[in-house]
mmCIF file of C-alpha atoms in Angstrom:
data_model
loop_
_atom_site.group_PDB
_atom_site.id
_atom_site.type_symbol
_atom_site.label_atom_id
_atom_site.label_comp_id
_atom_site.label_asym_id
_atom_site.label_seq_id
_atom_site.Cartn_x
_atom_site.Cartn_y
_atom_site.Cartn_z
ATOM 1 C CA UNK I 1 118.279 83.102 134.750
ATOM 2 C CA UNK I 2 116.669 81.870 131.557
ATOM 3 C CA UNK I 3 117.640 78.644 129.998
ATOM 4 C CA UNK I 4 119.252 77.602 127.138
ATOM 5 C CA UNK I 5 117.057 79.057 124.023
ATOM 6 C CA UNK I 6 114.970 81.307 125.969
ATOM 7 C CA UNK I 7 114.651 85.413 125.585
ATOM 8 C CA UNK I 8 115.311 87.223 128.034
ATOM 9 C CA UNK I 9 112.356 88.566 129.678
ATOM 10 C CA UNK I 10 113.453 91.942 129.366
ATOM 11 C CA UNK I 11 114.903 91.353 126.052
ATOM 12 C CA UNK I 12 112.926 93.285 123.075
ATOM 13 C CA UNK I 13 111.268 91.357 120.059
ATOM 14 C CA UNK I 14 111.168 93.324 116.920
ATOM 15 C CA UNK I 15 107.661 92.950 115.876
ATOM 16 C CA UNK I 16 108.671 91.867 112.103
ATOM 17 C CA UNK I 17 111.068 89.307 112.921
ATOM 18 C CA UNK I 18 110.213 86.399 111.033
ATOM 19 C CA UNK I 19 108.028 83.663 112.712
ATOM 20 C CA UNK I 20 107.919 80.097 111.306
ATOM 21 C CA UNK I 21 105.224 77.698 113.151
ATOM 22 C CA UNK I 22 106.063 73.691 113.126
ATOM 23 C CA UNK I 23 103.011 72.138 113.952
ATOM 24 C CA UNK I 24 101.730 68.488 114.177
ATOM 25 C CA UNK I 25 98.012 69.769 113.395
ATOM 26 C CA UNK I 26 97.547 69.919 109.469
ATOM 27 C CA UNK I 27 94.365 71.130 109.729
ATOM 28 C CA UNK I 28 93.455 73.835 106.660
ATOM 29 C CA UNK I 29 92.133 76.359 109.445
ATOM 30 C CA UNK I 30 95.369 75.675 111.961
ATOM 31 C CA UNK I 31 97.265 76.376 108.483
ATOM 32 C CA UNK I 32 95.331 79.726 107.535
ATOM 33 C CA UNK I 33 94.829 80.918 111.209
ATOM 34 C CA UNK I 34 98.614 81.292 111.468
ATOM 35 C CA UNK I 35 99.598 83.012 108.140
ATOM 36 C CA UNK I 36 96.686 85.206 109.415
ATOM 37 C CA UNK I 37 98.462 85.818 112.204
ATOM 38 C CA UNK I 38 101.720 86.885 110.683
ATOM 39 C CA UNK I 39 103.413 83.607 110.295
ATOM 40 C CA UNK I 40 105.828 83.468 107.534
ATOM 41 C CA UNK I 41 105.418 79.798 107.048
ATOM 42 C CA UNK I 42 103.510 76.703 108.495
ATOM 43 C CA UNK I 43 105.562 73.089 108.197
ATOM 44 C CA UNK I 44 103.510 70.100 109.181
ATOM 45 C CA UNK I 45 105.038 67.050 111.372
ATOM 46 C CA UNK I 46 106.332 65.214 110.968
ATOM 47 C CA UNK I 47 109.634 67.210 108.778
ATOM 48 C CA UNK I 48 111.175 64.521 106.491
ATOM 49 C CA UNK I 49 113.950 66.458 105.547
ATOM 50 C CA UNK I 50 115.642 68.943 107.732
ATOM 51 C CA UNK I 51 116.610 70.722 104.444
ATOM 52 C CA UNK I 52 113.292 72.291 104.247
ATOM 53 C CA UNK I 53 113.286 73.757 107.652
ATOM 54 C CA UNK I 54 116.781 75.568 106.513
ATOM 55 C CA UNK I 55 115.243 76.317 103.499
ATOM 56 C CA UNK I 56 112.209 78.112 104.897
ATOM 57 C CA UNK I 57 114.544 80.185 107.814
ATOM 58 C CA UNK I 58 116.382 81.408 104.267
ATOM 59 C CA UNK I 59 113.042 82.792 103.106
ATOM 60 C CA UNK I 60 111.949 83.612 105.771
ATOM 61 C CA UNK I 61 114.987 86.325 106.237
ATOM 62 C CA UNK I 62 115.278 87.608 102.976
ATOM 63 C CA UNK I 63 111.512 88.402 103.096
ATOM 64 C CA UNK I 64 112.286 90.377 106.193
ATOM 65 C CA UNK I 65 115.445 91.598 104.698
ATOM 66 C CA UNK I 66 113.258 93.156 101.820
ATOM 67 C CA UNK I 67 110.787 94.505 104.187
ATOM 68 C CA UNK I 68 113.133 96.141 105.683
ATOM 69 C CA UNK I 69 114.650 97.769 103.306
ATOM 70 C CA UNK I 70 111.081 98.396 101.564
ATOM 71 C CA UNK I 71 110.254 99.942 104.859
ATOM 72 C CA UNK I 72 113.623 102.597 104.827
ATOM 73 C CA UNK I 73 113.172 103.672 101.045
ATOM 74 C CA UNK I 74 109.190 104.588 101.809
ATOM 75 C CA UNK I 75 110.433 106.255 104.353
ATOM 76 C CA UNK I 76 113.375 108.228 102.604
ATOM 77 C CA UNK I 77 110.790 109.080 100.238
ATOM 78 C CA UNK I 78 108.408 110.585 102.542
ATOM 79 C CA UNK I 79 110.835 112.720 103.796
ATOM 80 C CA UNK I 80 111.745 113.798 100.469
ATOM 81 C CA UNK I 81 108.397 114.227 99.499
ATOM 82 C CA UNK I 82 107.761 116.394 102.382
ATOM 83 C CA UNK I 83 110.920 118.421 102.167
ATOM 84 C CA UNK I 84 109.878 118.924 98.386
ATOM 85 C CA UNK I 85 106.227 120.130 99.407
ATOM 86 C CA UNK I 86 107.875 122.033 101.709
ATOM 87 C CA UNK I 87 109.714 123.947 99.424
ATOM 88 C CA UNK I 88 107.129 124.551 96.864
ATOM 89 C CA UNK I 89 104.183 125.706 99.249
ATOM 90 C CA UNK I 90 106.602 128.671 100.467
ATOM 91 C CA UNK I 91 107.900 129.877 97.416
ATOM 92 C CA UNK I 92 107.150 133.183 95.443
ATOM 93 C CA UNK I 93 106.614 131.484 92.206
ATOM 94 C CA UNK I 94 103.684 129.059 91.131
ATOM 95 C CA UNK I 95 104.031 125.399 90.956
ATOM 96 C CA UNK I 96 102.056 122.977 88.594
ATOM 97 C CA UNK I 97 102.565 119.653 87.720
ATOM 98 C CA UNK I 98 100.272 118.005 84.702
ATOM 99 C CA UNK I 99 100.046 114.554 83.914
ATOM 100 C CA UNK I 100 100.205 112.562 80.348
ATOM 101 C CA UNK I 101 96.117 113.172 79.509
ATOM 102 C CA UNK I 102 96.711 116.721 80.592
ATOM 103 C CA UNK I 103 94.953 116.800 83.897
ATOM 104 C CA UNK I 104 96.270 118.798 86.543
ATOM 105 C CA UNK I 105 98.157 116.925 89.507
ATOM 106 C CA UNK I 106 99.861 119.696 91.405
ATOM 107 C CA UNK I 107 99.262 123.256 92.074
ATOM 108 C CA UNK I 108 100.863 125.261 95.224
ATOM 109 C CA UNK I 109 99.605 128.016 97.003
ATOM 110 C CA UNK I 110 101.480 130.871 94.917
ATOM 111 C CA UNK I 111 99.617 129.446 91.394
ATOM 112 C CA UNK I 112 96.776 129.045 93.239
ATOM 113 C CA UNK I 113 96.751 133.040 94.212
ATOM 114 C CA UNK I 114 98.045 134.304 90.914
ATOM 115 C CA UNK I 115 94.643 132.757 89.277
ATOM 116 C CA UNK I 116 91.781 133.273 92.245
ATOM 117 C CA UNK I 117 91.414 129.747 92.603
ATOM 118 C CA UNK I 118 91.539 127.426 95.334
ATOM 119 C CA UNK I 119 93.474 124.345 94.949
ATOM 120 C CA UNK I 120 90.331 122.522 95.125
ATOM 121 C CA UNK I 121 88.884 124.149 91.852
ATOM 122 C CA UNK I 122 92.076 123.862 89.874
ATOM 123 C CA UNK I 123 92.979 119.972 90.557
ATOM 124 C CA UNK I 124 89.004 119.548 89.037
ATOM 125 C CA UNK I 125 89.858 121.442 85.446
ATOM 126 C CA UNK I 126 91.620 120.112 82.877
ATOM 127 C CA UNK I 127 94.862 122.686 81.785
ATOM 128 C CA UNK I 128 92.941 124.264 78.830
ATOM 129 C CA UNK I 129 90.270 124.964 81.585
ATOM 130 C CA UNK I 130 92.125 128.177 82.639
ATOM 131 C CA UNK I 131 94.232 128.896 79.809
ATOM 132 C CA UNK I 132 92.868 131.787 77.304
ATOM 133 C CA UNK I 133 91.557 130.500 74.587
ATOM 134 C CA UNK I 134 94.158 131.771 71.846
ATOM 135 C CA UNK I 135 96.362 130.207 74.168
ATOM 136 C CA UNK I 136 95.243 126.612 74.822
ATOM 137 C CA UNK I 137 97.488 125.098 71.581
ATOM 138 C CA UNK I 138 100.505 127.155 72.256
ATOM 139 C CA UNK I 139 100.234 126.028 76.350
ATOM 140 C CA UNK I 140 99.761 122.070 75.353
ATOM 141 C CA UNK I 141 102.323 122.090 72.735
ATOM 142 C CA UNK I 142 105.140 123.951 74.706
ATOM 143 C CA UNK I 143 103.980 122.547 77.597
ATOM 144 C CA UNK I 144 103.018 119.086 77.405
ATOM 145 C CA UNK I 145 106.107 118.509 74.546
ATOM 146 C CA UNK I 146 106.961 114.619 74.449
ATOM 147 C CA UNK I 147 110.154 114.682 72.865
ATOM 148 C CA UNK I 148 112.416 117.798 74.513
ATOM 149 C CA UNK I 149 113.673 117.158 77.795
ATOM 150 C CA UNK I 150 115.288 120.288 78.366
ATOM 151 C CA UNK I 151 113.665 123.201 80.085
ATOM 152 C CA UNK I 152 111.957 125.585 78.322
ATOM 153 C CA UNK I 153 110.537 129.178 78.957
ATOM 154 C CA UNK I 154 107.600 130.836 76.989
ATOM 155 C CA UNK I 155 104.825 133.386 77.492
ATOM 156 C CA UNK I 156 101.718 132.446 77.725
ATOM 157 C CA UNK I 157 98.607 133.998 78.709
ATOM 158 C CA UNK I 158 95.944 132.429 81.524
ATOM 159 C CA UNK I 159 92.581 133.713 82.459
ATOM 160 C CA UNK I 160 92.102 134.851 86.201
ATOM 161 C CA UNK I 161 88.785 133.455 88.280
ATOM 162 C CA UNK I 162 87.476 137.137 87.692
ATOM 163 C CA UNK I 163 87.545 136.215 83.891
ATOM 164 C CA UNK I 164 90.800 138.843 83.664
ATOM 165 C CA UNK I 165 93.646 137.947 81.615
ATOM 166 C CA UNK I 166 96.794 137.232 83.490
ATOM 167 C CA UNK I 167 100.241 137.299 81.146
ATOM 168 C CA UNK I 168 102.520 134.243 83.058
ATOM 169 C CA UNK I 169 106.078 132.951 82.027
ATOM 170 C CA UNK I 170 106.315 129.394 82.193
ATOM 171 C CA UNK I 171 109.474 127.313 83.052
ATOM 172 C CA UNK I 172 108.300 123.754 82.325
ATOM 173 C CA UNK I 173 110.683 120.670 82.248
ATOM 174 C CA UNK I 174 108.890 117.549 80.588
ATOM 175 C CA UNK I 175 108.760 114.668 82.989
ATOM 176 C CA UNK I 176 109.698 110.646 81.827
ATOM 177 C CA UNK I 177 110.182 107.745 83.450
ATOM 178 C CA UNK I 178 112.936 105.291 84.402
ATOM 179 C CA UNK I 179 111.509 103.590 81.113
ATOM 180 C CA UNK I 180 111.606 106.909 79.119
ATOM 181 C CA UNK I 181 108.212 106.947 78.655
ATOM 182 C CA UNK I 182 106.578 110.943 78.859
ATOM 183 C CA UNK I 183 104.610 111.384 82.243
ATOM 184 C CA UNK I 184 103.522 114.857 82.116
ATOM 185 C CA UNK I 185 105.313 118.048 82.988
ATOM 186 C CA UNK I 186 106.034 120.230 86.034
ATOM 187 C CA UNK I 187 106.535 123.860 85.576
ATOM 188 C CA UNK I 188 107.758 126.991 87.892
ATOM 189 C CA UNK I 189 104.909 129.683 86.918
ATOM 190 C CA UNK I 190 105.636 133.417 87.107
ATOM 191 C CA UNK I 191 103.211 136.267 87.063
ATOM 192 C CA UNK I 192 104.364 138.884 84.383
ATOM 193 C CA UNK I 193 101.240 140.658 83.843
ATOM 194 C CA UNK I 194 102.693 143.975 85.398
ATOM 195 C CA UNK I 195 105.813 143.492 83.528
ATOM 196 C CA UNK I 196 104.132 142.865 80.208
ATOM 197 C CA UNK I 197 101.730 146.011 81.049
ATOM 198 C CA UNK I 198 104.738 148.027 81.300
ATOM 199 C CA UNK I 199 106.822 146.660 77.883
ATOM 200 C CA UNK I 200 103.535 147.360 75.882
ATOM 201 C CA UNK I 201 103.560 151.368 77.865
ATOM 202 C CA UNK I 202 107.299 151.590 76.877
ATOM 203 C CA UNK I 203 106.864 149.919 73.300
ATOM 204 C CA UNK I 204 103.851 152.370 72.613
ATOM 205 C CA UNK I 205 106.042 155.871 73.841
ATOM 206 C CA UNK I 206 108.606 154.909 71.606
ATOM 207 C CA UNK I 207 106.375 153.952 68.808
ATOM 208 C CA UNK I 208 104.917 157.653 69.368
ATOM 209 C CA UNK I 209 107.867 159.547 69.519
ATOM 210 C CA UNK I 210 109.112 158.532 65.982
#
C-alpha cells in the first residue's frame, strides 16, 4: 500500500486545496512560474525558522477557507438571481428597474409588450425616452424619489412604439444600498389604458345625465 505521507492513488485531490512549494532554487522565474501555476506560496531553502512554514499553511487555509465560501455565496446568488428572473419573465405585469442617472437596467417581457418594444430598444433609451412628454417630471419625481422608501403607486402615462398613448399604474419601491445611498428604483408596471378608457366613458354618462 502507500507509505507513510502518500495519497492514495485512488484518493481525490480537490483542485483548490492549497499548494505551498519549498524550493532550494531562488530563482525570480522558479518563484513566478509557480504562483503562475497556482501556488499559494514559494519559501526558499534553506527555512530558518520553522515558524514561517506554520505561518504560511495558516494563510494558506484561510485563503482557501474564503474561497470557499466566496465560491458558495456566488453561487447562492446565482440561483437567486435566476429564480428572481424567473419570476419576473412569466408574470402578467411589467417589470423595470432604473438606475441612479435614470438609465434603464431591467425590463421583462410583459413591459416590453405593453410598449411595442423589444428589450433591446428599451435598455438603449433613457426613461423620459418613452414617457409622454407631460409626463416625464411627474415619472422622474415619483419615480426616481431619493428620500421615500416606501412603495408608492401613481398614474402615469407612456407612449407606445406606434406613437399611441398607453395610461400605466406604476408600483415603484426606491432602491438603496447597504450604505443607504439611493441606487435607482424597480417598479411592477400595469397596463390601465382600457380601464382608464372606461372611467373617462362612465365619468362622461354621468356628467351627461345631470
Amino acid at each position: 500500500g502507500p507509505g507513510d505521507g502518500e495519497a492514495h492513488p485512488d484518493a481525490e485531490i480537490d483542485p483548490e486545496t492549497p499548494i505551498l512549494v519549498v524550493s532550494g532554487a531562488d530563482e525570480k522565474e522558479d518563484v513566478i512560474r509557480a504562483l503562475r501555476r497556482g501556488a499559494k506560496d514559494y519559501i526558499t531553502k534553506p527555512i530558518p525558522n520553522l515558524e514561517m512554514i506554520e505561518l504560511a499553511v495558516s494563510h494558506a487555509f484561510e485563503n482557501y477557507t474564503l474561497v470557499k465560501e466566496n465560491k458558495r455565496y456566488r453561487l447562492a446568488l446565482e440561483k437567486s438571481e435566476h429564480h428572481y428572473r424567473t419570476i419576473t419573465e412569466n408574470i402578467a405585469e411589467g417589470v423595470i428597474t432604473v438606475d441612479q442617472d435614470g438609465t434603464v437596467t431591467y425590463v421583462n417581457h410583459a413591459f416590453c409588450s405593453i410598449l411595442g418594444y423589444t428589450k433591446d430598444d428599451i435598455l438603449s433609451l433613457p426613461l423620459s425616452g418613452f414617457a409622454a412628454p407631460d409626463s416625464v417630471q411627474e415619472l422622474k419625481d415619483q419615480g426616481m424619489d431619493e428620500e421615500r422608501k416606501s412603495t408608492r403607486r401613481f398614474e402615469t402615462q407612456l407612449v407606445h412604439e406606434s406613437d399611441k398613448r398607453v395610461h400605466v399604474e406604476f408600483s415603484c419601491t426606491s432602491v438603496f444600498s447597504d450604505a443607504d445611498q439611493y441606487q435607482g428604483f424597480i417598479a411592477v408596471v400595469r397596463d390601465i389604458t382600457e380601464l382608464t378608457e372606461l372611467r373617462n366613458k362612465f365619468k362622461k354618462f354621468l356628467d351627461q345625465s345631470k
